[in-house]
Coordinates of C-alpha atoms in Angstrom, one line a residue:
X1 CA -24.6 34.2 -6.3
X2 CA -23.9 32.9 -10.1
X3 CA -26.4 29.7 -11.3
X4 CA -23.3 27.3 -10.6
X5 CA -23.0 28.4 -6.9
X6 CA -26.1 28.2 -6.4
X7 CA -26.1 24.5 -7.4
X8 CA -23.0 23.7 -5.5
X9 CA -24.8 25.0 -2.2
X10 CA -28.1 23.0 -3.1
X11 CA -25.8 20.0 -2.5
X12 CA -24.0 20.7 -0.2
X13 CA -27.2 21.4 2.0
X14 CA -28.5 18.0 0.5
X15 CA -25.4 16.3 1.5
X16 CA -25.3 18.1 4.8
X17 CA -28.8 16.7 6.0
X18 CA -27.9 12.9 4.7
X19 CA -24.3 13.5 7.2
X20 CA -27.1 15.1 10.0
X21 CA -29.4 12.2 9.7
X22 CA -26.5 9.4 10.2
X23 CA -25.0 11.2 13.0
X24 CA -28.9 11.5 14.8
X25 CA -28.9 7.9 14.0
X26 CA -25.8 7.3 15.2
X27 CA -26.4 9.3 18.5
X28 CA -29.9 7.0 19.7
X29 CA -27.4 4.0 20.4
X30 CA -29.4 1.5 18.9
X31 CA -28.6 -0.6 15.8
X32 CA -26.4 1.5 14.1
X33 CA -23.7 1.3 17.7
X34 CA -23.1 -2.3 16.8
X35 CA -22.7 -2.3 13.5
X36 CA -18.8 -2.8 12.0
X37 CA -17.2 -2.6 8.9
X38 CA -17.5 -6.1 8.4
X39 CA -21.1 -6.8 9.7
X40 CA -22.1 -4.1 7.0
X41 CA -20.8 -6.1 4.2
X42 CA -23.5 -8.4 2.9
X43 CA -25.3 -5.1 3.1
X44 CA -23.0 -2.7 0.9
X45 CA -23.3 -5.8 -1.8
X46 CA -27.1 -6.4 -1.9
X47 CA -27.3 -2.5 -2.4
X48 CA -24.8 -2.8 -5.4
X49 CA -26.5 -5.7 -6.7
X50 CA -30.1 -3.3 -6.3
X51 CA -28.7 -0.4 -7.7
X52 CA -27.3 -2.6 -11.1
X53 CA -30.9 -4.3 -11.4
X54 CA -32.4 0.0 -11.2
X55 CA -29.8 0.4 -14.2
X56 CA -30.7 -2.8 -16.4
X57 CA -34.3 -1.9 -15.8
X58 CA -33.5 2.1 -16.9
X59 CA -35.8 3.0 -14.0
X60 CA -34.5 6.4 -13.1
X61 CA -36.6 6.9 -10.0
X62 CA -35.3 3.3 -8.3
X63 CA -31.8 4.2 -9.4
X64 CA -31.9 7.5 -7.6
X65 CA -33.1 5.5 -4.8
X66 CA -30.8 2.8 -5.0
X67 CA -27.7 5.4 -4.8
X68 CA -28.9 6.9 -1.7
X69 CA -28.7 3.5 -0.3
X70 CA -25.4 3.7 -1.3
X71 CA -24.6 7.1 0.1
X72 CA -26.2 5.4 3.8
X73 CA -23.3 2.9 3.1
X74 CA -20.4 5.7 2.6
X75 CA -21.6 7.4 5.7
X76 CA -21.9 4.5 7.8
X77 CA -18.8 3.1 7.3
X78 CA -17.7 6.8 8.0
X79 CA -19.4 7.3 11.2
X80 CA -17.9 3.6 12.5
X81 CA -14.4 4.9 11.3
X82 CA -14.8 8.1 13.0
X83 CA -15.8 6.5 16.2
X84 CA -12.5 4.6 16.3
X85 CA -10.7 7.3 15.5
X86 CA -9.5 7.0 11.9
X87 CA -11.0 9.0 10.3
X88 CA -14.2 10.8 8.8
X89 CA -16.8 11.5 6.2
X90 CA -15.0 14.8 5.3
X91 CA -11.7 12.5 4.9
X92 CA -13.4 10.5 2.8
X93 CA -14.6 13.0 0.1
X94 CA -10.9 15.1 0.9
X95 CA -9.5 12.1 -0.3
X96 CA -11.4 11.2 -3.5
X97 CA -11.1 15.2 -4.4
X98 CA -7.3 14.2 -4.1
X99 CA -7.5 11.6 -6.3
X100 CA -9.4 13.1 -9.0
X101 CA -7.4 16.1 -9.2
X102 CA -3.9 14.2 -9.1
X103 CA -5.3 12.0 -11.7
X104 CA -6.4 14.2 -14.0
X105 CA -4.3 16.5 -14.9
X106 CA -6.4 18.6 -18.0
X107 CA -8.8 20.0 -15.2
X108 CA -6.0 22.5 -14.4
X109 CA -5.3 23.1 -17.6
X110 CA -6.2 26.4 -19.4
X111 CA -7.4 24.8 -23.0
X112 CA -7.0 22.1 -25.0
X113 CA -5.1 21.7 -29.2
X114 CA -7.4 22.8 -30.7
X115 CA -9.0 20.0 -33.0
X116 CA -8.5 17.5 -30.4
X117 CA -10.7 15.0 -30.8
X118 CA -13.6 13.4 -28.4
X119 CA -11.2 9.9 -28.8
X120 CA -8.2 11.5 -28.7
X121 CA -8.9 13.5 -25.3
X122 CA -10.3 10.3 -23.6
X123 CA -7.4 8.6 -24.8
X124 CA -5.1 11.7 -23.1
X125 CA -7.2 11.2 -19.9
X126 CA -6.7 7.3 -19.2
X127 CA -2.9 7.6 -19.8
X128 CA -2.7 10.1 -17.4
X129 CA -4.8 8.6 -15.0
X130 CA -3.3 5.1 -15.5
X131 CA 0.2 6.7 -15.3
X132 CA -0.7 8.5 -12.2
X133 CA -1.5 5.6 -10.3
X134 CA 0.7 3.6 -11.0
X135 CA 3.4 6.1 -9.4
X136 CA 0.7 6.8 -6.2
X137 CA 0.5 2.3 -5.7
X138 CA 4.1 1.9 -6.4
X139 CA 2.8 -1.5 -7.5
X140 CA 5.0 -4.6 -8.4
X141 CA 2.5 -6.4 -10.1
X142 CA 0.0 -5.3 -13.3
X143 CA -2.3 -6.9 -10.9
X144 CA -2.0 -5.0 -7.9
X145 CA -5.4 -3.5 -7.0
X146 CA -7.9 -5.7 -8.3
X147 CA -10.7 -6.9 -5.6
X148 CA -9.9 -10.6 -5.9
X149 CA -12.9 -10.8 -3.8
X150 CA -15.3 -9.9 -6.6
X151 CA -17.8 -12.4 -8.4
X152 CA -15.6 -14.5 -10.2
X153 CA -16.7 -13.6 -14.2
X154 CA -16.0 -10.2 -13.6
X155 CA -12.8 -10.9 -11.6
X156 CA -11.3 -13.4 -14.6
X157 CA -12.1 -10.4 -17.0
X158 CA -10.2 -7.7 -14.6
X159 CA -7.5 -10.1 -14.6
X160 CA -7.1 -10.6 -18.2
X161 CA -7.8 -7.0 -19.2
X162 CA -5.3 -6.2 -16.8
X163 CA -2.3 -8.5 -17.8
X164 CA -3.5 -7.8 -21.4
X165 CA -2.5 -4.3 -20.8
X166 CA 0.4 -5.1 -19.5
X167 CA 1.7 -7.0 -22.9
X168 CA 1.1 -10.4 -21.8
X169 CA 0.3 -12.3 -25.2
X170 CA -3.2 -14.3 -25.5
X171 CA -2.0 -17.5 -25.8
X172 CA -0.5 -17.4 -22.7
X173 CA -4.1 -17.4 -21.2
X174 CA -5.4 -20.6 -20.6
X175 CA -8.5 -22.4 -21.8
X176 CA -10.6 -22.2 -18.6
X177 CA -10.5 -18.2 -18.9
X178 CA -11.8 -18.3 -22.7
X179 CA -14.7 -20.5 -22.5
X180 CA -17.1 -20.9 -19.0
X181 CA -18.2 -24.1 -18.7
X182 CA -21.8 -24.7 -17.2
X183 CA -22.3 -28.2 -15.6
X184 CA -20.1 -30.4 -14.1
X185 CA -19.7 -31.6 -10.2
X186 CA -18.4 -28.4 -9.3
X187 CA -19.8 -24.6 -9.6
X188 CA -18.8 -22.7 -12.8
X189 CA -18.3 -19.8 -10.3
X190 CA -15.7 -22.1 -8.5
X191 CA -14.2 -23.5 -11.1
X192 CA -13.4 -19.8 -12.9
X193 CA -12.4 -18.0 -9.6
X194 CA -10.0 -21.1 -9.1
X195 CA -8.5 -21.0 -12.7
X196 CA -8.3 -16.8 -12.5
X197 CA -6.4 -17.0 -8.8
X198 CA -3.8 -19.8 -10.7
X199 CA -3.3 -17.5 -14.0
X200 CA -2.7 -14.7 -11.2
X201 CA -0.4 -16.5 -9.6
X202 CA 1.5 -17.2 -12.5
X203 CA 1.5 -14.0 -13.7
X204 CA 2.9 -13.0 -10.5
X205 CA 5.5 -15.5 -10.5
X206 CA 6.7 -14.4 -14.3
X207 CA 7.1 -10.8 -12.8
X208 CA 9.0 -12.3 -10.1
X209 CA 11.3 -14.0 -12.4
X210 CA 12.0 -11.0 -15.2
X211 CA 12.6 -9.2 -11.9
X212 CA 15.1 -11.9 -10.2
X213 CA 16.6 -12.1 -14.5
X214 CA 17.4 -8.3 -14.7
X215 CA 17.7 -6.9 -11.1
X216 CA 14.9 -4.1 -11.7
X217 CA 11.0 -4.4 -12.0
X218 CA 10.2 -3.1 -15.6
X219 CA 7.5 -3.4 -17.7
X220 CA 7.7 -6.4 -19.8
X221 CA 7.6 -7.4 -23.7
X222 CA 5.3 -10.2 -25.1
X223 CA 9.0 -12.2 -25.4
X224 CA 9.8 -11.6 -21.7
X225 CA 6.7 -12.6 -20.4
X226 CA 7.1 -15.9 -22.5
X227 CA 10.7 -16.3 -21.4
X228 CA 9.5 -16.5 -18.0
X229 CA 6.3 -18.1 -18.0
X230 CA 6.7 -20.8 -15.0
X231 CA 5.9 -24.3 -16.0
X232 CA 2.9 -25.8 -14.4
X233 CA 4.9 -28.0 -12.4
X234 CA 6.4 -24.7 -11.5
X235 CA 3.2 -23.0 -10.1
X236 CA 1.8 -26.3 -8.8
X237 CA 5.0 -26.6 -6.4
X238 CA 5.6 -23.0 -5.0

């Protein structure tokens, strides 16, 4: 057995015994039974919210830790959906190999230009990736995807990054996702998820209207998305 097969079964043993544990767990009836996906969710973000404190800290021991409480998460959820009958852990890592492999298409390929670049081959890889799934989503809006559930500084950034990429011009964006204000009788954290889920909305809505303009969903230019840009009165009454 070669050095990187021997690796390769080290974690697959590793990975094995976390799956064994969960299903032991699993098997004594207690907790674990009546848990859901739901009731697991404050739990699956305090473990996120751990694990980034282990990174800001650069504590490599608590972040090791921290991602096996993440791993418990992945097989938990797993173990619940394999109960019900949806599916399983092995489903779950199927899936992501599926993804990966779709997505990125130079692991299948023999060898690169030569003089490509560092910059140039990252740039290769999030076309690809970005192209690819956007034809696995089929998605109608450059905002399709995005956890609108997230905390709401790093959902106004998805947002913009997002439409930004799409060719929407900056001074479409309005002021309330350029400057976070502190104070005031309501929460910044309210006040910005509010203002992104509106500029969302409107976005939306100018995709709708190019769409209901030309017949077809295409990308659009910085002059389209002006074009259509609903008038607040617009947003405000749909």
């Amino acid at each position: 057995m070669n050095e990187e097969a021997a690796d390769t079964a080290v974690v697959a043993a590793g990975l094995a015994g976390a799956v064994e544990v969960m299903d032991r767990l699993w098997h004594f009836g207690g907790w674990e039974r009546t848990q859901t996906h739901d009731s697991l969710r404050p739990y699956l973000l305090e473990e996120t919210y751990e694990l980034l404190d282990a990174i800001q800290a650069g504590d490599a021991e608590t972040i090791k830790e921290e991602l096996g409480d993440l791993l418990l998460q992945v097989l938990f959820h797993s173990r619940i959906a394999e109960h019900a009958g949806e599916f399983t852990v092995d489903d779950v890592a199927a899936a992501l190999v599926g993804k990966l492999v779709h997505r990125s298409p130079h692991l299948a390929a023999d060898d690169l230009p030569a003089g490509t670049s560092v910059a140039e081959k990252i740039a290769a890889q999030e076309k690809a990736w970005e192209e690819r799934k956007s034809a696995e989503k089929a998605r109608r809006s450059c905002l399709d995807g995005i956890a609108m559930a997230q905390p709401a500084l790093a959902l106004a950034e998805k947002v913009r990054s997002r439409s930004a990429r799409a060719g929407l011009p900056e001074d479409l964006v309005p002021a309330a996702l350029r400057v976070v204000e502190l104070g005031g009788p309501d929460s910044a954290e309210e006040r910005l998820r509010k203002a992104t889920l509106d500029f969302a909305d409107t976005i939306r809505a100018a995709e709708d209207a190019a769409e209901a303009t030309g017949g077809t969903r295409v990308a659009l230019s910085a002059d389209d998305w002006r074009a259509h840009w609903p008038r607040r009165s617009e947003v405000a009454s749909d």
